[in-house]
Short mmCIF file of C-alpha atoms in Angstrom, two decimals:
data_model
loop_
_atom_site.label_atom_id
_atom_site.label_comp_id
_atom_site.label_asym_id
_atom_site.label_seq_id
_atom_site.Cartn_x
_atom_site.Cartn_y
_atom_site.Cartn_z
CA MET A 1 -31.02 52.62 12.61
CA GLU A 2 -32.39 50.01 10.25
CA ARG A 3 -33.81 46.84 11.19
CA ARG A 4 -32.70 43.53 9.09
CA PRO A 5 -35.02 40.91 9.45
CA GLY A 6 -33.17 38.80 7.96
CA VAL A 7 -29.92 38.62 10.20
CA PRO A 8 -31.44 36.56 13.22
CA ARG A 9 -32.71 34.18 11.02
CA LEU A 10 -29.28 33.52 9.80
CA LEU A 11 -27.51 33.32 12.58
CA ARG A 12 -30.02 31.14 13.55
CA GLU A 13 -29.30 28.75 10.53
CA ILE A 14 -25.59 29.21 11.41
CA ASN A 15 -26.21 28.42 14.83
CA ASP A 16 -28.63 25.05 14.24
CA ARG A 17 -25.72 24.23 11.57
CA ALA A 18 -23.10 24.40 13.83
CA ALA A 19 -24.47 22.08 16.18
CA LEU A 20 -25.95 19.54 14.04
CA GLU A 21 -22.24 19.01 12.46
CA LEU A 22 -21.11 18.88 15.69
CA LEU A 23 -23.58 15.89 16.73
CA LEU A 24 -22.79 14.16 13.63
CA ALA A 25 -19.06 14.46 14.64
CA THR A 26 -19.05 13.35 17.92
CA GLY A 27 -21.78 11.85 18.92
CA PRO A 28 -24.39 12.41 22.11
CA MET A 29 -23.07 15.41 23.82
CA THR A 30 -24.42 17.69 26.57
CA ARG A 31 -26.20 21.08 26.19
CA GLY A 32 -23.37 22.56 27.96
CA GLN A 33 -20.42 20.57 25.89
CA ILE A 34 -22.28 21.90 22.57
CA GLY A 35 -22.44 25.17 23.64
CA GLU A 36 -18.78 25.23 24.30
CA LEU A 37 -17.54 23.52 21.67
CA THR A 38 -19.65 25.88 19.19
CA GLY A 39 -19.45 28.98 21.27
CA LEU A 40 -22.99 29.77 21.57
CA SER A 41 -24.05 30.70 25.22
CA LYS A 42 -26.15 28.51 27.81
CA VAL A 43 -29.55 30.29 26.58
CA THR A 44 -28.42 30.28 22.49
CA ALA A 45 -27.93 26.25 22.60
CA SER A 46 -30.86 25.77 24.16
CA GLN A 47 -32.90 27.90 22.28
CA THR A 48 -30.69 25.38 19.35
CA LEU A 49 -31.97 22.29 20.49
CA ALA A 50 -35.20 23.19 21.17
CA ARG A 51 -35.25 24.28 17.40
CA LEU A 52 -33.57 21.05 16.24
CA GLU A 53 -35.75 18.73 18.52
CA GLU A 54 -38.97 20.41 17.08
CA ARG A 55 -37.64 19.64 13.21
CA GLY A 56 -36.94 16.20 14.75
CA LEU A 57 -33.97 16.14 14.40
CA VAL A 58 -32.19 16.01 18.32
CA GLU A 59 -33.91 14.05 20.23
CA VAL A 60 -32.87 13.15 24.16
CA VAL A 61 -30.48 9.90 24.70
CA GLY A 62 -29.89 9.45 28.12
CA THR A 63 -27.85 12.16 30.65
CA GLN A 64 -24.41 12.47 31.78
CA GLY A 65 -23.46 12.72 35.50
CA GLY A 66 -20.42 14.12 37.40
CA GLY A 67 -21.28 17.97 38.07
CA ARG A 68 -22.19 19.21 41.18
CA GLY A 69 -26.32 19.90 39.98
CA PRO A 70 -28.50 17.62 38.39
CA ASN A 71 -27.64 15.02 35.27
CA ALA A 72 -27.27 16.74 32.18
CA ALA A 73 -29.24 15.67 29.49
CA LEU A 74 -27.77 13.82 26.45
CA TYR A 75 -29.15 14.88 22.75
CA SER A 76 -28.03 13.24 19.53
CA VAL A 77 -29.38 13.21 16.51
CA ILE A 78 -32.20 11.25 15.75
CA PRO A 79 -31.13 7.89 13.70
CA SER A 80 -34.45 7.80 11.11
CA SER A 81 -34.14 11.35 10.50
CA ALA A 82 -33.27 10.61 6.90
CA TYR A 83 -31.65 7.90 4.87
CA VAL A 84 -29.07 7.25 2.59
CA ALA A 85 -28.25 4.71 -0.72
CA GLY A 86 -24.99 3.54 -2.05
CA LEU A 87 -24.36 1.01 -4.32
CA GLU A 88 -21.83 -0.42 -6.50
CA ILE A 89 -22.41 -1.81 -10.08
CA GLY A 90 -20.46 -4.38 -11.50
CA PRO A 91 -21.12 -6.88 -14.70
CA GLY A 92 -22.63 -9.75 -12.60
CA LEU A 93 -23.70 -8.04 -9.26
CA ILE A 94 -25.32 -5.39 -7.55
CA SER A 95 -24.25 -4.16 -4.03
CA THR A 96 -26.48 -1.86 -2.10
CA ALA A 97 -26.07 -0.17 1.24
CA VAL A 98 -28.64 1.43 3.68
CA ALA A 99 -27.40 3.49 5.98
CA ASP A 100 -28.98 6.45 8.58
CA ILE A 101 -28.46 9.67 8.86
CA ASN A 102 -25.61 9.08 11.65
CA GLY A 103 -23.73 6.57 9.48
CA ARG A 104 -25.15 2.76 10.69
CA THR A 105 -25.59 0.60 7.48
CA VAL A 106 -28.66 -0.99 8.83
CA ALA A 107 -29.07 -3.55 5.27
CA GLN A 108 -26.84 -4.31 2.29
CA VAL A 109 -27.81 -7.04 0.08
CA THR A 110 -26.39 -8.18 -3.66
CA VAL A 111 -28.40 -8.65 -6.11
CA ASP A 112 -27.82 -10.87 -9.23
CA PRO A 113 -28.75 -8.21 -12.54
CA ASN A 114 -29.20 -10.56 -15.59
CA GLY A 115 -32.35 -10.57 -15.19
CA HIS A 116 -32.61 -6.86 -16.06
CA ASP A 117 -30.98 -5.90 -19.11
CA ASP A 118 -32.26 -2.21 -18.51
CA PRO A 119 -30.01 -0.40 -15.23
CA VAL A 120 -32.82 2.01 -14.22
CA ALA A 121 -34.72 -1.39 -13.76
CA ALA A 122 -31.69 -3.14 -12.15
CA VAL A 123 -30.82 -0.02 -9.89
CA HIS A 124 -34.62 0.06 -9.06
CA ASP A 125 -34.93 -3.30 -7.79
CA ALA A 126 -31.90 -2.92 -5.70
CA VAL A 127 -32.58 0.29 -4.11
CA MET A 128 -36.19 -1.30 -3.18
CA LYS A 129 -34.64 -4.31 -1.80
CA ALA A 130 -32.43 -2.78 -0.01
CA CYS A 131 -34.95 -0.35 1.79
CA ARG A 132 -37.73 -3.56 2.23
CA SER A 133 -34.54 -5.00 4.04
CA ALA A 134 -34.04 -2.18 6.61
CA LYS A 135 -37.72 -1.65 6.98
CA VAL A 136 -37.10 2.17 5.12
CA GLY A 137 -39.88 3.64 2.76
CA VAL A 138 -37.47 5.26 -0.47
CA GLY A 139 -39.47 7.90 0.73
CA LYS A 140 -36.77 8.14 3.39
CA LEU A 141 -33.97 8.47 1.19
CA ARG A 142 -32.24 11.80 1.12
CA GLY A 143 -28.52 10.61 -1.31
CA VAL A 144 -28.78 8.39 -3.75
CA VAL A 145 -24.49 7.54 -4.77
CA ILE A 146 -23.92 4.64 -7.58
CA GLY A 147 -20.13 3.65 -8.05
CA THR A 148 -19.45 2.04 -11.13
CA PRO A 149 -16.42 1.40 -13.27
CA GLY A 150 -15.50 3.50 -16.24
CA VAL A 151 -15.35 7.13 -16.48
CA VAL A 152 -18.49 9.62 -15.68
CA ASP A 153 -19.11 13.31 -16.89
CA PRO A 154 -18.62 15.40 -14.86
CA ARG A 155 -21.06 17.45 -16.82
CA SER A 156 -23.83 15.15 -17.49
CA GLY A 157 -23.53 12.47 -14.66
CA ASP A 158 -23.57 10.00 -16.61
CA VAL A 159 -21.18 7.00 -17.57
CA ARG A 160 -19.42 8.28 -20.57
CA PHE A 161 -17.38 4.75 -21.27
CA SER A 162 -17.18 1.22 -19.89
CA PHE A 163 -16.25 -1.67 -20.47
CA ASP A 164 -18.14 -3.49 -18.50
CA LEU A 165 -21.03 -1.35 -18.37
CA PRO A 166 -22.32 -1.21 -22.23
CA GLY A 167 -25.61 -0.60 -21.30
CA TRP A 168 -25.21 2.09 -19.41
CA HIS A 169 -25.54 4.86 -22.10
CA GLU A 170 -26.69 8.92 -22.50
CA GLY A 171 -29.17 9.81 -20.65
CA ILE A 172 -29.18 6.53 -17.81
CA HIS A 173 -28.67 9.43 -15.02
CA GLU A 174 -31.47 11.39 -15.66
CA ALA A 175 -33.78 8.41 -16.39
CA LEU A 176 -32.40 6.95 -12.28
CA ALA A 177 -33.53 9.91 -11.12
CA GLY A 178 -36.64 10.28 -12.44
CA ASP A 179 -37.30 6.88 -11.60
CA LEU A 180 -36.19 7.31 -8.05
CA LYS A 181 -38.07 10.17 -7.70
CA ARG A 182 -34.94 12.55 -6.02
CA GLU A 183 -31.63 13.39 -6.95
CA VAL A 184 -28.75 11.01 -7.95
CA THR A 185 -25.29 10.98 -8.39
CA ILE A 186 -23.29 8.25 -10.32
CA GLU A 187 -19.32 8.45 -9.24
CA ASN A 188 -16.59 6.09 -10.33
CA ASP A 189 -15.39 3.61 -7.96
CA VAL A 190 -12.59 3.80 -7.92
CA ASN A 191 -12.99 7.69 -6.66
CA LEU A 192 -15.78 5.98 -3.92
CA ALA A 193 -12.76 3.40 -2.86
CA ALA A 194 -10.29 7.48 -1.94
CA ILE A 195 -13.19 8.91 -0.41
CA ALA A 196 -13.44 5.57 1.91
CA GLU A 197 -9.76 5.60 2.28
CA ARG A 198 -9.46 8.88 3.69
CA SER A 199 -12.52 8.71 5.89
CA ASP A 200 -11.35 4.67 7.79
CA GLY A 201 -8.09 3.77 5.70
CA ALA A 202 -4.21 4.31 5.37
CA ALA A 203 -4.94 8.25 3.68
CA LYS A 204 -7.78 8.74 7.22
CA GLY A 205 -7.33 13.17 7.38
CA LEU A 206 -4.62 13.37 4.67
CA ASP A 207 -5.94 16.17 1.83
CA ASP A 208 -3.01 14.51 -0.78
CA PHE A 209 -2.58 10.78 -1.83
CA VAL A 210 -3.74 8.72 -4.61
CA LEU A 211 -4.96 5.65 -5.43
CA LEU A 212 -3.94 2.68 -7.43
CA TRP A 213 -6.44 0.28 -7.31
CA SER A 214 -5.71 -3.29 -9.15
CA ASP A 215 -8.19 -5.90 -9.74
CA ARG A 216 -10.33 -6.69 -13.06
CA GLY A 217 -9.19 -3.32 -14.43
CA LEU A 218 -6.79 -0.78 -13.24
CA GLY A 219 -7.68 2.93 -12.21
CA MET A 220 -6.50 5.52 -9.77
CA ALA A 221 -8.15 8.14 -8.02
CA VAL A 222 -6.28 11.75 -7.24
CA MET A 223 -7.65 13.12 -3.60
CA LEU A 224 -5.79 16.73 -4.10
CA GLY A 225 -6.10 19.14 -1.05
CA GLY A 226 -9.14 17.07 0.35
CA LYS A 227 -11.21 17.14 -3.32
CA LEU A 228 -11.09 14.29 -6.03
CA TYR A 229 -10.12 15.05 -9.02
CA ARG A 230 -11.51 14.46 -11.71
CA GLY A 231 -9.97 15.98 -14.57
CA ARG A 232 -12.01 18.17 -17.29
CA SER A 233 -13.62 15.44 -19.28
CA GLY A 234 -13.96 12.86 -16.29
CA SER A 235 -10.81 10.52 -17.20
CA ALA A 236 -8.48 11.78 -14.35
CA GLY A 237 -6.77 8.11 -13.09
CA GLU A 238 -7.38 6.28 -15.96
CA ILE A 239 -4.02 4.89 -15.60
CA GLY A 240 -4.58 1.48 -17.13
CA TYR A 241 -4.42 3.16 -20.64
CA LEU A 242 -0.81 5.13 -19.44
CA PRO A 243 1.55 3.65 -22.19
CA VAL A 244 4.51 2.13 -20.73
CA PRO A 245 7.40 0.14 -22.66
CA GLY A 246 7.67 -3.25 -23.31
CA VAL A 247 4.01 -3.72 -23.81
CA PRO A 248 1.49 -2.44 -27.03
CA LEU A 249 -0.08 0.66 -27.00
CA PRO A 250 -3.70 1.26 -26.32
CA GLU A 251 -5.47 0.85 -29.64
CA ASP A 252 -9.62 0.96 -30.36
CA ILE A 253 -10.28 1.17 -26.97
CA ARG A 254 -13.97 2.06 -27.54
CA THR A 255 -14.61 -0.37 -30.58
CA SER A 256 -14.34 -3.48 -28.39
CA PRO A 257 -17.60 -3.27 -26.35
CA GLY A 258 -17.63 -5.83 -23.38
CA ARG A 259 -13.99 -6.73 -23.34
CA LEU A 260 -11.88 -6.28 -20.67
CA PRO A 261 -9.35 -3.55 -21.21
CA SER A 262 -6.74 -5.53 -20.24
CA LEU A 263 -6.80 -6.40 -23.76
CA ALA A 264 -5.77 -2.84 -24.69
CA GLY A 265 -2.68 -2.51 -23.89
CA GLY A 266 -0.94 0.07 -21.81
CA LEU A 267 -0.25 -0.39 -17.64
CA GLN A 268 -3.36 -2.42 -18.09
CA SER A 269 -2.22 -5.33 -19.76
CA LEU A 270 0.68 -5.50 -16.66
CA VAL A 271 -1.05 -5.40 -13.62
CA SER A 272 -4.82 -6.28 -13.99
CA ALA A 273 -6.10 -8.83 -12.28
CA GLU A 274 -5.98 -11.43 -15.05
CA ALA A 275 -2.42 -9.77 -16.33
CA VAL A 276 -1.32 -11.33 -12.35
CA THR A 277 -2.92 -14.18 -12.75
CA GLU A 278 -0.86 -14.99 -15.69
CA LEU A 279 2.56 -13.88 -14.43
CA ALA A 280 1.48 -16.49 -11.62
CA ARG A 281 1.23 -19.19 -13.80
CA SER A 282 4.39 -18.45 -14.75
CA HIS A 283 6.11 -18.65 -10.92
CA GLY A 284 4.41 -22.43 -10.21
CA PHE A 285 1.72 -20.23 -8.43
CA GLU A 286 -2.00 -21.40 -9.83
CA ALA A 287 -4.83 -19.98 -7.77
CA GLU A 288 -8.72 -18.93 -8.48
CA SER A 289 -8.01 -15.68 -8.22
CA ALA A 290 -5.17 -12.49 -8.43
CA GLY A 291 -5.44 -11.62 -5.02
CA THR A 292 -5.13 -15.91 -3.68
CA CYS A 293 -1.61 -15.87 -6.20
CA VAL A 294 -0.61 -12.42 -4.24
CA GLU A 295 -1.44 -14.35 -0.81
CA VAL A 296 0.07 -17.57 -2.01
CA ALA A 297 3.68 -15.59 -2.61
CA VAL A 298 3.88 -14.11 0.21
CA ALA A 299 3.14 -16.94 2.19
CA ALA A 300 5.65 -18.80 0.23
CA GLY A 301 8.43 -17.13 2.03
CA ALA A 302 11.63 -16.89 -0.71
CA ALA A 303 10.13 -19.12 -3.70
CA GLY A 304 7.60 -16.02 -3.99
CA GLU A 305 9.67 -13.37 -3.76
CA PRO A 306 10.53 -13.72 -7.75
CA LEU A 307 6.62 -12.68 -8.16
CA LEU A 308 6.56 -10.44 -6.03
CA ASP A 309 9.41 -8.65 -6.79
CA GLU A 310 7.87 -8.88 -10.77
CA ILE A 311 4.48 -7.05 -9.84
CA ALA A 312 6.28 -4.29 -7.90
CA HIS A 313 8.40 -3.48 -10.93
CA ARG A 314 5.19 -3.27 -13.03
CA LEU A 315 3.32 -1.35 -10.91
CA ALA A 316 6.46 1.19 -9.77
CA LEU A 317 5.37 2.27 -13.79
CA GLY A 318 2.67 4.08 -12.69
CA VAL A 319 3.25 5.14 -9.31
CA ALA A 320 6.14 6.63 -11.20
CA ALA A 321 4.84 8.83 -13.53
CA VAL A 322 2.67 9.79 -11.09
CA CYS A 323 4.64 10.78 -8.62
CA VAL A 324 6.85 13.21 -10.49
CA ILE A 325 3.87 14.87 -12.13
CA LEU A 326 1.58 15.19 -8.23
CA ASP A 327 4.05 13.92 -5.93
CA PRO A 328 1.12 13.53 -3.84
CA GLY A 329 2.93 11.34 -0.98
CA LEU A 330 1.58 8.96 -0.38
CA VAL A 331 0.28 6.05 -2.23
CA VAL A 332 -2.05 3.48 -1.50
CA LEU A 333 -2.67 0.35 -3.29
CA GLY A 334 -5.89 -1.07 -3.08
CA GLY A 335 -7.79 -3.67 -5.46
CA GLU A 336 -7.42 -7.99 -5.33
CA VAL A 337 -3.91 -7.30 -5.86
CA GLY A 338 -3.09 -4.63 -3.30
CA HIS A 339 -4.91 -6.03 -0.42
CA ALA A 340 -3.55 -9.18 -0.88
CA GLY A 341 0.10 -8.11 -1.18
CA GLY A 342 0.83 -6.01 2.08
CA ARG A 343 4.03 -5.05 3.36
CA SER A 344 5.67 -7.31 1.11
CA LEU A 345 5.06 -5.92 -1.85
CA THR A 346 3.97 -1.65 -0.73
CA SER A 347 7.80 -2.21 0.33
CA ARG A 348 8.87 -3.87 -3.01
CA VAL A 349 7.06 -0.75 -4.42
CA GLU A 350 8.98 1.65 -2.52
CA GLU A 351 12.19 0.29 -3.97
CA ALA A 352 11.12 -0.43 -7.55
CA VAL A 353 9.84 3.20 -7.29
CA ALA A 354 13.21 4.93 -5.99
CA LYS A 355 15.13 3.07 -8.75
CA ILE A 356 13.23 4.65 -10.87
CA CYS A 357 12.18 8.23 -10.69
CA PRO A 358 13.39 10.83 -7.94
CA VAL A 359 10.38 11.37 -5.86
CA ARG A 360 10.11 8.35 -3.35
CA PRO A 361 6.25 8.23 -2.12
CA GLN A 362 5.47 6.38 0.53
CA VAL A 363 3.47 3.03 -0.48
CA ALA A 364 0.71 1.49 1.94
CA THR A 365 -2.06 -0.90 1.45
CA SER A 366 -5.13 0.04 1.68
CA THR A 367 -7.06 -1.09 5.58
CA VAL A 368 -10.92 -0.18 4.64
CA GLU A 369 -12.66 -3.48 5.61
CA GLY A 370 -15.05 -4.82 3.54
CA ASN A 371 -16.29 -3.46 -0.02
CA GLN A 372 -15.13 -0.20 0.08
CA VAL A 373 -16.86 1.29 -2.90
CA LEU A 374 -19.73 0.60 -1.12
CA ARG A 375 -18.56 2.91 1.92
CA GLY A 376 -17.61 4.97 -0.37
CA ALA A 377 -20.63 5.26 -2.34
CA VAL A 378 -22.63 5.35 1.70
CA LEU A 379 -20.08 8.46 2.51
CA ALA A 380 -20.30 10.11 -0.43
CA ALA A 381 -24.16 10.25 -0.16
CA LEU A 382 -24.12 11.47 3.60
CA ASP A 383 -22.20 14.23 2.17
CA GLN A 384 -25.13 15.25 0.82
CA ALA A 385 -27.79 13.94 2.73
CA ARG A 386 -26.38 16.57 5.88
CA GLU A 387 -25.72 19.08 3.35
CA GLU A 388 -29.53 18.95 2.54
CA LEU A 389 -30.29 18.54 6.37
CA PHE A 390 -27.98 21.65 7.35
CA THR A 391 -29.35 24.12 4.75
CA SER A 392 -32.85 22.47 5.04
#
């Protein structure tokens, strides 16, 4: 019989990966539990765990009793075997989180990049500060994912177009990787928010949904078949430029760097934070932010209903346009305005969409806690780091 020396090695790699994936997904387990859930024999499970211990990836963290024999050892992935960094880049602040391979955040810092005109220097300082806070060497980072507003070119990995980040030009992606001496991924911030929504929020476990993000600007993420849909040029989801009745068409959107997209016409001019604040003022609600305006309107009961009705009508124009094409089943409202509206807003959007569209989706408020974009960046970085561990 012809020998196939590559097969045993391949089988070992498959077994190692199966055990690692299981431990990362479920936490500490015994050898017997790992064998039962992966289909490995006791001998093979023992050999697999021995290899993973030798590689410094798993360790015994305790014991589990309950059987007739001695207590069984509990194995877990060593948290310090790898770390990741997630970043959210805004025009005024950079937020950075460092997490261990199990997904536990060990440090989170926010810095003001105003002292740096160079995006590479600003990101470098933010990552270094977060790593120092976490007491983790930058060399331990196995994944770095950066969330930014605007369009990210899926071919080059660069920010191709962003009103808020005029300094993020072609070549930044390569420069960041060279500076940090590791692969870096730049991703649209709303896409990252959708990753967090599918992991921890209202769309948990769903393969098909859209996230409509109403904040300083207006954006949308599309999740189809469990994967983000970015489009050929990375522009899928730029719903702020959707032409809608009653407002000017977007014009010359590339000729005014530094200006908010809300000034460019389209749906953005109706439901950005700036537009909602102006609308709230016309209804007699004054507050520092659009989110607070919506919260006050919700708390005001009947007095706030006209404002909520108008916001819902405006949002429904975008939701209906998306639903007649994609029919996603679930639309999640996020960002400052979406979070603030709660069920008072989502129920109104559902009703408004039903009046103008043959598709009636479920509309829900985002339920991800904390910085959703940052959480999505960490999750995306974890996927990269774990894949590297699985295949190394």
